[in-house]
XYZ file of C-alpha atoms in Angstrom:
406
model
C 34.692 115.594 122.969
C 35.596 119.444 122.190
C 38.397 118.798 125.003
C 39.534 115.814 123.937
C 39.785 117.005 120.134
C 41.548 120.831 121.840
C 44.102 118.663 123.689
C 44.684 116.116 120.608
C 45.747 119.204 118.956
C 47.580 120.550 121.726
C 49.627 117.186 122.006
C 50.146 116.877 117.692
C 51.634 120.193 117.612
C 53.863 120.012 120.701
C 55.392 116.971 118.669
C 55.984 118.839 115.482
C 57.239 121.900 117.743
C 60.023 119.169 119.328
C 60.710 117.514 116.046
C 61.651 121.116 114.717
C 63.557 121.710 117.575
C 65.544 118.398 117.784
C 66.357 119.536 113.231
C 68.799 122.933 115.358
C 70.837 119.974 116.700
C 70.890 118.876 113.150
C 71.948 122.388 112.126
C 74.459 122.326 114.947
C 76.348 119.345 113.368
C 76.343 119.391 110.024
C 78.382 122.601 110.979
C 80.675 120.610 113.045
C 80.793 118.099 110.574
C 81.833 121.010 107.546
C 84.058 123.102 109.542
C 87.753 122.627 110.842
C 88.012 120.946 114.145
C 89.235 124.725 115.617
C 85.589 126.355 114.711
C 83.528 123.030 116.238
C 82.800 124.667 119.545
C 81.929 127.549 117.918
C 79.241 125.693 115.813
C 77.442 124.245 118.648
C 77.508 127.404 120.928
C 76.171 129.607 117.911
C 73.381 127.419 117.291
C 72.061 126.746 120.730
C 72.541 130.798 121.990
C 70.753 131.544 118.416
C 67.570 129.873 119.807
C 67.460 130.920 122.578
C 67.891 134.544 121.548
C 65.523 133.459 118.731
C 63.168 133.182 121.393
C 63.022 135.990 123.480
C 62.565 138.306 120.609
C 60.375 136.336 119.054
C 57.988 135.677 121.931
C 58.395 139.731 123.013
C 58.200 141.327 119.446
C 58.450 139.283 116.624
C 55.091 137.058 117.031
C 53.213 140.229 117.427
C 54.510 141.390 114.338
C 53.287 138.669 112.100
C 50.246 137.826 114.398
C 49.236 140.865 116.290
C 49.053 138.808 119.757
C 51.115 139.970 122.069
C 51.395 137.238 125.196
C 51.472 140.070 127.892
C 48.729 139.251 129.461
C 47.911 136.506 132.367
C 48.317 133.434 132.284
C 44.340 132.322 132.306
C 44.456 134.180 129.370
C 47.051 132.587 127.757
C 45.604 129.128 128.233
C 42.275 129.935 127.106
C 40.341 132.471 128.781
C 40.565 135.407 127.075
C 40.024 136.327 122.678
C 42.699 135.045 120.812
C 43.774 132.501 122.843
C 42.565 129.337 122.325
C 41.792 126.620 124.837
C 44.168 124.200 126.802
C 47.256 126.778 125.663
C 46.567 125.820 121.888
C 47.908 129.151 120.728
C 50.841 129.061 122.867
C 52.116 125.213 121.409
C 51.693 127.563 118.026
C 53.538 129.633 119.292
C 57.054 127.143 120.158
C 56.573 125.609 116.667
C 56.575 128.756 115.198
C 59.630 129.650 117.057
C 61.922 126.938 115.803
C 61.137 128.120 112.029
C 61.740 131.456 113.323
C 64.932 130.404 114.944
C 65.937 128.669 111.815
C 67.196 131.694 109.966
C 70.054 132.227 112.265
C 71.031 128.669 112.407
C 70.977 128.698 108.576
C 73.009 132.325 108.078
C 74.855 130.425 110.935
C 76.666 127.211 108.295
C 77.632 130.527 105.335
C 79.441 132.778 108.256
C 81.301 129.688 109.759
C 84.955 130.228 110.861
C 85.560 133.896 110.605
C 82.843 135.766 112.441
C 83.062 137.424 115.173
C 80.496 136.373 118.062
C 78.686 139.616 119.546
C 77.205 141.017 116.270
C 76.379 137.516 115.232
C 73.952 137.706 118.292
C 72.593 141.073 117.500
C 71.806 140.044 114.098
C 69.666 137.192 114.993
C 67.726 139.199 117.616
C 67.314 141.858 114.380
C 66.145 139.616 112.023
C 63.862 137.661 114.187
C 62.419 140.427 116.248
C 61.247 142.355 113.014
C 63.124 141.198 109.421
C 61.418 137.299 109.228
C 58.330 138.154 111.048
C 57.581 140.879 108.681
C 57.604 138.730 105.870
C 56.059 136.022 107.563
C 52.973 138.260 108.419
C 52.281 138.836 104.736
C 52.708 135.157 103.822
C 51.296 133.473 106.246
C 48.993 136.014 108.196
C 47.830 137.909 105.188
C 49.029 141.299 106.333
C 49.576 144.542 104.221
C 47.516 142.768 101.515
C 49.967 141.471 98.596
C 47.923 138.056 99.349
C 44.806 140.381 98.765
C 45.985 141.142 95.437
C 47.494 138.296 93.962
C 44.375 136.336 94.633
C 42.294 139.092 92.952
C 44.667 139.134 90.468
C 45.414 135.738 89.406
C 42.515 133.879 91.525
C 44.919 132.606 94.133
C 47.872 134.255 96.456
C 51.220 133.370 97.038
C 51.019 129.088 97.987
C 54.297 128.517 100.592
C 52.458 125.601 102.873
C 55.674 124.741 105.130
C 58.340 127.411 104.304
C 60.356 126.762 100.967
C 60.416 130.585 100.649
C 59.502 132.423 103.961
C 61.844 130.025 106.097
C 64.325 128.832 103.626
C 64.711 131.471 100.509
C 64.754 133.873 103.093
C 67.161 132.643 105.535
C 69.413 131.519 102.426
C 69.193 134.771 100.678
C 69.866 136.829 103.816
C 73.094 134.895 104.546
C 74.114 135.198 101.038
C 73.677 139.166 101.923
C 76.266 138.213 105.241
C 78.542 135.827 103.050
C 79.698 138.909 100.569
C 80.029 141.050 103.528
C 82.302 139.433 105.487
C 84.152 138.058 102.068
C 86.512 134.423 102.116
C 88.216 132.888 104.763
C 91.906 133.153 104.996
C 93.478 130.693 102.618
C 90.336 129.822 100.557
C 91.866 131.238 97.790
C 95.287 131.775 96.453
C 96.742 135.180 95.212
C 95.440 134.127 91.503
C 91.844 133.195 92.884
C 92.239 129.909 92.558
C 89.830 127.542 94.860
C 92.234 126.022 97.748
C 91.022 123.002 99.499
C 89.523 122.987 102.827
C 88.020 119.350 103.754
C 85.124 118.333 105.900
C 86.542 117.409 109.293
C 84.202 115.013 109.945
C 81.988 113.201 106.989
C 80.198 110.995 109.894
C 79.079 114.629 111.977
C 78.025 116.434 108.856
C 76.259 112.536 108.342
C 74.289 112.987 111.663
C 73.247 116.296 111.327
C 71.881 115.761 108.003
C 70.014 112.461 109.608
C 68.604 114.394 112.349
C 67.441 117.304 109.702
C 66.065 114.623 107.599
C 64.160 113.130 110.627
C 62.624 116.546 111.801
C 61.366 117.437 108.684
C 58.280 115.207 108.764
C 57.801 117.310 111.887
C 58.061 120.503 110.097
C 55.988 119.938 106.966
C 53.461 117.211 108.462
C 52.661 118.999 111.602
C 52.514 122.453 109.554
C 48.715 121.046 109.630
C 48.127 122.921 112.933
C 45.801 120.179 114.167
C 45.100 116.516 113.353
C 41.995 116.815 111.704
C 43.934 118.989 108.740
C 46.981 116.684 109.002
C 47.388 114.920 105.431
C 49.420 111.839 104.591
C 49.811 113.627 101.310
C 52.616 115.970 102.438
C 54.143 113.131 104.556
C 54.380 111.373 101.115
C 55.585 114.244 99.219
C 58.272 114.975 101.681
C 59.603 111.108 101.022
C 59.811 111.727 97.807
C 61.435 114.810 97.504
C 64.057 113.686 100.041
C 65.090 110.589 97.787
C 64.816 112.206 94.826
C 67.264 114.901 96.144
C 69.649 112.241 97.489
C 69.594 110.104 94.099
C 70.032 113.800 91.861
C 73.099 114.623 94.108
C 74.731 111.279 93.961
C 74.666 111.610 90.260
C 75.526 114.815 89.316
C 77.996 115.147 92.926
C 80.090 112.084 91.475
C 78.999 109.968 95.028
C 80.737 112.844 96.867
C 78.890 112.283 100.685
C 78.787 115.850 101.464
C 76.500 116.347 97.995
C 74.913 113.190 98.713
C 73.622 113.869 102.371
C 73.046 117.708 101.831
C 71.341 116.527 98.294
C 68.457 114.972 101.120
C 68.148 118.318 102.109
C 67.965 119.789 98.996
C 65.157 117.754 97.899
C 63.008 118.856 101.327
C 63.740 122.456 101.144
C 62.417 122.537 97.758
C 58.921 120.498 98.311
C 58.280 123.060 101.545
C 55.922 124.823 99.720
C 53.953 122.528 97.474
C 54.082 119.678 100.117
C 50.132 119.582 100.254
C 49.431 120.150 96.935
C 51.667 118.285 94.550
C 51.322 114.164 93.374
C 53.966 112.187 94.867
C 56.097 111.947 91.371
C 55.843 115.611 91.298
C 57.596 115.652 94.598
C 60.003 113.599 93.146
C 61.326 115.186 89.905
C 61.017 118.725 92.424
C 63.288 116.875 94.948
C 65.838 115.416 92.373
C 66.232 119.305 90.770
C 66.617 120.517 93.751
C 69.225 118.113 94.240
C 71.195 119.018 91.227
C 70.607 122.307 91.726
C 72.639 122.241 94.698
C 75.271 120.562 93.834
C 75.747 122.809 90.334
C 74.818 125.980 92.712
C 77.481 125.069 95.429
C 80.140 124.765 92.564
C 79.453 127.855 90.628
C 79.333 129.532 94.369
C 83.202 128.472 95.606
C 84.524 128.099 92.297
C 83.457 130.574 89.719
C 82.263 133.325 91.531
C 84.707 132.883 94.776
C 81.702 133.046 97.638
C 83.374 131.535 100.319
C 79.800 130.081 101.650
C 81.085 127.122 103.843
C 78.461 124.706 104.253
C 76.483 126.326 101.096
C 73.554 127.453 102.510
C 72.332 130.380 99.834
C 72.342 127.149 97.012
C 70.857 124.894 99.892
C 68.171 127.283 100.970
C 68.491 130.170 98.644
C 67.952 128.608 95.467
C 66.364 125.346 95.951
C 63.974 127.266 98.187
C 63.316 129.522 95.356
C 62.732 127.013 93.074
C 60.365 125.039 95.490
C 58.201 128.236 95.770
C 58.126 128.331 91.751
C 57.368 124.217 91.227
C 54.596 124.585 93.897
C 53.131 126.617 90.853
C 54.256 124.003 88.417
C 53.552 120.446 90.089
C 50.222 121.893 92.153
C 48.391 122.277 89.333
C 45.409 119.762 88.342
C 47.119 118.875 85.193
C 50.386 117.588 86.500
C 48.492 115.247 89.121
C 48.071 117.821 92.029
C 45.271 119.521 93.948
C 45.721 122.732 92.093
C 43.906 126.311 93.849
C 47.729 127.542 93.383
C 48.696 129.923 90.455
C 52.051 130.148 88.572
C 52.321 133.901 88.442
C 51.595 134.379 92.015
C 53.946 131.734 93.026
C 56.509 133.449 91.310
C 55.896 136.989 92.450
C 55.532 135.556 95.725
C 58.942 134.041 95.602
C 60.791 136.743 93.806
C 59.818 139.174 96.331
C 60.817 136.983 99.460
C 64.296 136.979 97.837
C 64.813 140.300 96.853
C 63.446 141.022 100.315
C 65.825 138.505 102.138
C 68.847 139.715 100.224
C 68.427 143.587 100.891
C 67.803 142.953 104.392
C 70.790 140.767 104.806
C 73.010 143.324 103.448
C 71.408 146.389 105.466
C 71.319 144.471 108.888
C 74.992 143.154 108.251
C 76.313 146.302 106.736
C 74.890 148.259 109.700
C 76.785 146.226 111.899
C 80.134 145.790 109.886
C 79.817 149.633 109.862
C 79.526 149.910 113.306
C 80.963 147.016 115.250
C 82.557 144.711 112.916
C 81.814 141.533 111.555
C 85.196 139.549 111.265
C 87.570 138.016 113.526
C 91.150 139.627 112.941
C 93.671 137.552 111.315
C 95.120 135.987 114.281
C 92.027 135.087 116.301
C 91.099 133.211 112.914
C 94.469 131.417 112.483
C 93.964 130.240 115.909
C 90.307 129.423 115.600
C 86.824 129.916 116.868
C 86.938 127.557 119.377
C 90.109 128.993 121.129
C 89.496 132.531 120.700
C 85.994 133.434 121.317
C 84.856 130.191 123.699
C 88.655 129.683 125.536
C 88.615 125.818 124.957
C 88.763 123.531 121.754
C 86.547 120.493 120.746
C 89.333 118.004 122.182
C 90.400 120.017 125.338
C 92.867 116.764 127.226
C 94.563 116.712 123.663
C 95.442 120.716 123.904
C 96.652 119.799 127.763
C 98.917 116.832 125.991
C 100.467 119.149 123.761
């Protein structure tokens, strides 16, 4: 029975691991979908060589920075033989599902740097920020290290509450691209000489359409299987995560004036924010948390491109940065026992919790991109952005027989 429950667990999260994996493909074409046909290529090769540098320096460095296990070691150890490893490779099928929230905070950065970055430091920032930035502040969330969880729970009888990322995967990565979005400043012809907003279209409403699907679809994998094993798995957070999505698409259709791109990032919206309270919160809770974070984005993208002229294509820092922020603060509201939820979560430690992940985020967005604007540089020149991503980094374009036609 202990073997059959081991491999149960074994098998649930290798599922959530693939379901999280299958959301970069999401990533991957919701850029597509966003950016100019002459960047497409671009979007799909950043994503896919994100992970996999994602997971080389995670696997080598950044695991043993938020865990302390280092997988060094042979491979009867690995699977079982040795302390800290636990049986049938347990800790290793940990290990990929922690890798694709790892590897999400490139692919996020990834949709606010679109069109105008240059390739080579885009790769050494992900290997920087998942080798040591995220798994640093992963290790205090989730791990309990350096002891802020320590003393929030001694201070306010319960630590920082982030169940399946709405701060340490989503605040962060939003905040940190933010950080990369101000460094690398607009694209060419976003604005006009007076600062006025100038259009620049989705190219493809049915890509961006997929890749929000396929997020959408993933997400029960990422919040769900967050469990760790079935016998902690909860049809709560399953429930919760509904909600919020709906609520996040009916918000957006609203207050986006049935724009799609609002309406199918508005899904988003609503899942980023319940991250963190997914476990905790009734399912109407969920739902008014999912439809603010829907109008949240929608009001956060506009002031973004319009008023403060943060050419943030695909809007990840109000996607992530700011409905992530407020999902770490509702957990606080909509856990509690008097709005329906579980409570065993605190208000002021949610908020601590989440105000330091952003500050955090934000400061090491700037230092990691400033280092390497400093020292390599960030942008594409003028030209190679004229011409495109596609075209001058990658050599070929989305619709290569066309370019032969021409």
């Amino acid at each position: 029975m202990t073997d059959q429950a081991v491999g149960g667990d074994v098998f649930f999260v290798l599922m959530g691991a693939i379901l999280v994996f299958a959301m970069h493909g999401g990533f991957a074409f919701l850029e597509v979908g966003t950016v100019r046909h002459k960047n497409q290529v671009n979007a799909l090769v950043k994503i896919l060589v994100d992970f996999a540098i994602s997971t080389v320096a995670y696997f080598f460095v950044g695991y043993g920075f938020a865990y302390g296990t280092s997988f060094l070691v042979d491979a009867a150890t690995l699977t079982g033989g040795g302390v800290g490893f636990e049986l049938q490779g347990l800790t290793l099928v940990k290990f990929f599902f922690l890798t694709t929230f790892a590897a999400a905070i490139p692919a996020i950065i990834s949709g606010g740097i679109a069109e105008r970055m240059k390739f080579l430091p885009q790769c050494l920032a992900t290997a920087a920020l998942v080798g040591v930035g995220y798994p640093l502040f992963e290790g205090i969330v989730w791990n309990g290290n350096f002891g802020l969880q320590a003393m929030l729970t001694e201070a306010f009888g319960a630590g920082f509450h982030d169940f399946a990322g709405s701060v340490v995967v989503h605040a962060v990565g939003g905040w940190i691209a933010l950080g990369a979005v101000l460094l690398l400043g607009p694209r060419l012809g976003r604005y006009d000489a007076d600062g006025r907003m100038m259009g620049i279209p989705p190219s493809s409403i049915p890509w961006l359409a997929l890749g929000s699907w396929m997020l959408c679809v993933g997400w029960f994998g990422f919040n769900v299987m967050t469990a760790g094993s079935l016998q902690a798995a909860s049809g709560l957070v399953a429930i919760n995560s509904l909600m919020a999505m709906v609520g996040g698409i009916l918000s957006a259709l609203v207050v986006g004036r049935n724009d799609p791109g609002f309406v199918h990032n508005g899904a988003l919206a609503g899942l980023v924010a319940v991250c963190a309270g997914s476990d905790l919160m009734h399912p109407v809770g969920s739902l008014i948390v999912g439809a603010v974070a829907g109008g949240l984005f929608v009001k956060g993208f506009e002031l973004c491109q319009s008023r403060l002229r943060i050419d943030d294509v695909l809007g990840v820092w109000p996607l992530h940065g700011l409905c992530g922020l407020w999902g770490g603060v509702a957990a606080g509201i909509f856990g509690q026992q008097a709005l329906g939820g579980l409570g065993g979560v605190s208000l002021p430690a949610q908020i601590i919790g989440t105000l330091a992940g952003v500050v955090y985020a934000f400061v090491l967005g700037v230092a990691v991109y400033g280092v390497l604007k400093v020292a390599i540089g960030l942008r594409l020149s003028k030209d190679e952005e004229r011409r495109g991503a596609d075209l001058s980094i990658h050599k070929i374009s989305a619709t290569p027989e066309s370019d032969i036609l021409r």
